[in-house]
XYZ file of C-alpha atoms in Angstrom:
158
model
C 49.055 229.018 45.480
C 46.470 231.134 43.680
C 42.835 230.493 44.760
C 42.051 229.308 41.242
C 44.481 226.447 41.642
C 43.265 225.443 45.292
C 39.618 225.194 43.875
C 40.693 223.086 40.907
C 42.582 221.008 43.289
C 39.904 220.536 45.710
C 37.750 219.677 42.821
C 40.272 216.866 41.544
C 40.566 215.445 45.217
C 36.763 215.414 45.845
C 36.368 213.614 42.309
C 38.870 211.340 43.280
C 37.486 210.417 46.687
C 34.090 209.876 45.001
C 35.576 207.502 42.267
C 37.508 205.409 45.114
C 34.198 205.067 46.897
C 32.218 203.838 43.893
C 35.200 201.517 42.863
C 35.229 200.103 46.433
C 31.464 199.579 46.538
C 31.436 197.788 43.106
C 34.287 195.480 44.187
C 32.343 195.009 47.483
C 29.128 194.129 45.587
C 31.013 191.795 43.167
C 32.675 189.855 45.624
C 29.517 188.529 47.029
C 28.605 187.146 43.640
C 31.703 185.399 42.689
C 31.265 181.676 42.901
C 34.760 180.110 42.639
C 35.099 176.699 41.401
C 36.942 174.154 43.132
C 37.847 170.390 42.109
C 37.393 167.475 44.456
C 41.573 167.386 45.181
C 41.275 171.234 46.050
C 38.469 170.384 48.433
C 40.495 167.733 49.906
C 43.498 169.911 50.187
C 41.508 172.391 52.205
C 41.581 175.173 49.562
C 37.540 175.612 49.311
C 36.200 177.970 52.142
C 33.792 176.551 54.534
C 30.294 177.967 54.577
C 30.803 180.049 51.282
C 28.943 179.558 48.013
C 31.446 177.780 45.820
C 31.174 175.443 42.763
C 32.296 171.960 42.970
C 32.501 169.541 39.747
C 33.691 166.164 38.416
C 32.710 163.009 37.212
C 29.711 161.328 39.004
C 31.204 158.060 40.444
C 29.162 154.723 39.042
C 27.291 153.304 41.416
C 27.349 156.102 44.037
C 23.904 157.726 43.468
C 21.700 157.331 46.395
C 18.004 158.399 46.279
C 15.789 159.061 49.263
C 12.276 157.158 48.431
C 10.305 159.451 50.603
C 11.529 162.857 49.375
C 13.759 164.396 46.532
C 16.865 163.881 48.548
C 19.808 162.526 46.753
C 23.851 161.890 47.497
C 26.169 161.002 45.176
C 29.784 161.170 44.808
C 32.098 163.060 42.485
C 35.734 162.542 41.473
C 38.456 164.196 39.580
C 39.953 160.787 39.240
C 42.157 161.637 42.336
C 39.768 162.110 45.065
C 35.979 162.030 45.409
C 33.735 164.025 47.313
C 30.017 163.458 48.578
C 27.420 165.889 47.377
C 24.074 165.911 48.881
C 21.255 167.721 46.917
C 17.533 168.147 47.759
C 15.637 168.642 44.528
C 15.131 167.614 40.770
C 18.171 166.546 39.219
C 18.536 167.666 35.491
C 17.468 165.041 32.999
C 21.012 164.707 31.675
C 22.331 163.669 35.038
C 23.799 160.389 35.077
C 26.544 158.234 36.601
C 29.933 158.528 34.678
C 29.038 161.945 33.319
C 30.524 165.462 34.367
C 28.545 167.852 36.508
C 29.034 170.907 38.422
C 27.223 171.784 41.759
C 26.779 174.837 43.094
C 26.712 175.030 47.092
C 28.503 175.132 50.458
C 30.820 172.834 52.070
C 29.447 171.720 55.445
C 32.023 170.974 58.629
C 31.551 167.200 58.201
C 33.209 167.320 54.541
C 29.920 166.905 52.717
C 29.068 169.375 49.982
C 25.532 170.515 50.290
C 24.349 171.591 46.791
C 21.598 174.179 46.032
C 21.833 173.645 42.220
C 23.277 170.836 40.115
C 24.428 171.296 36.560
C 24.749 168.553 33.915
C 26.406 168.568 30.677
C 24.260 168.912 27.664
C 25.646 166.506 24.950
C 28.263 163.799 24.643
C 31.330 165.874 23.636
C 30.982 168.868 26.294
C 32.338 168.943 29.675
C 32.143 171.853 31.810
C 35.456 173.873 31.366
C 36.261 174.000 34.966
C 35.683 170.371 35.374
C 37.692 169.552 32.229
C 40.777 171.501 33.539
C 40.548 169.998 37.263
C 40.335 166.525 35.555
C 43.856 167.633 33.567
C 45.472 168.875 36.494
C 44.302 166.404 39.200
C 46.954 163.735 38.834
C 49.795 166.379 38.895
C 48.757 168.014 42.024
C 49.977 165.151 44.300
C 47.817 165.950 47.398
C 47.038 162.086 48.181
C 46.444 161.744 51.843
C 44.430 164.676 52.693
C 42.273 164.101 55.497
C 38.400 165.623 54.557
C 37.936 163.555 51.346
C 38.127 160.122 50.307
C 40.311 158.701 47.363
C 38.258 158.266 44.381
C 36.821 154.978 43.743
C 36.947 152.805 40.690
C 34.651 154.272 38.049
C 34.044 151.213 36.177
């Protein structure tokens, strides 16, 4: 092989190595910023990772909102009409947060099966439902995961 070809081949190999390293670093950085959405049924089936930041959502169960009178702590149940999970949150809830409304919460699952939220997002009008929640509500009855251990069946909403 001529020395000119060897130099070109070496340059191409070095460029490919640099591009591979850059791609790997970008993918690693993006992996830490991805917040996957899980419905209560998926959480009950054990699909949600423990101690990783995820998004969970559904409809707030009527009569499940419990506020601490001394602090801003609040807990409530969210359902996809098949299962319900308990969400605990410390902070000011959005103005549009109500029972019977769709919400999305961001946080982590604890070992005791309670979702500890760091952020709660509520819908912004009567017709809007977060796309993840809407899809989860549509898919929930067809999954058939009744009897999973970490979540309880959804209570009656009305």
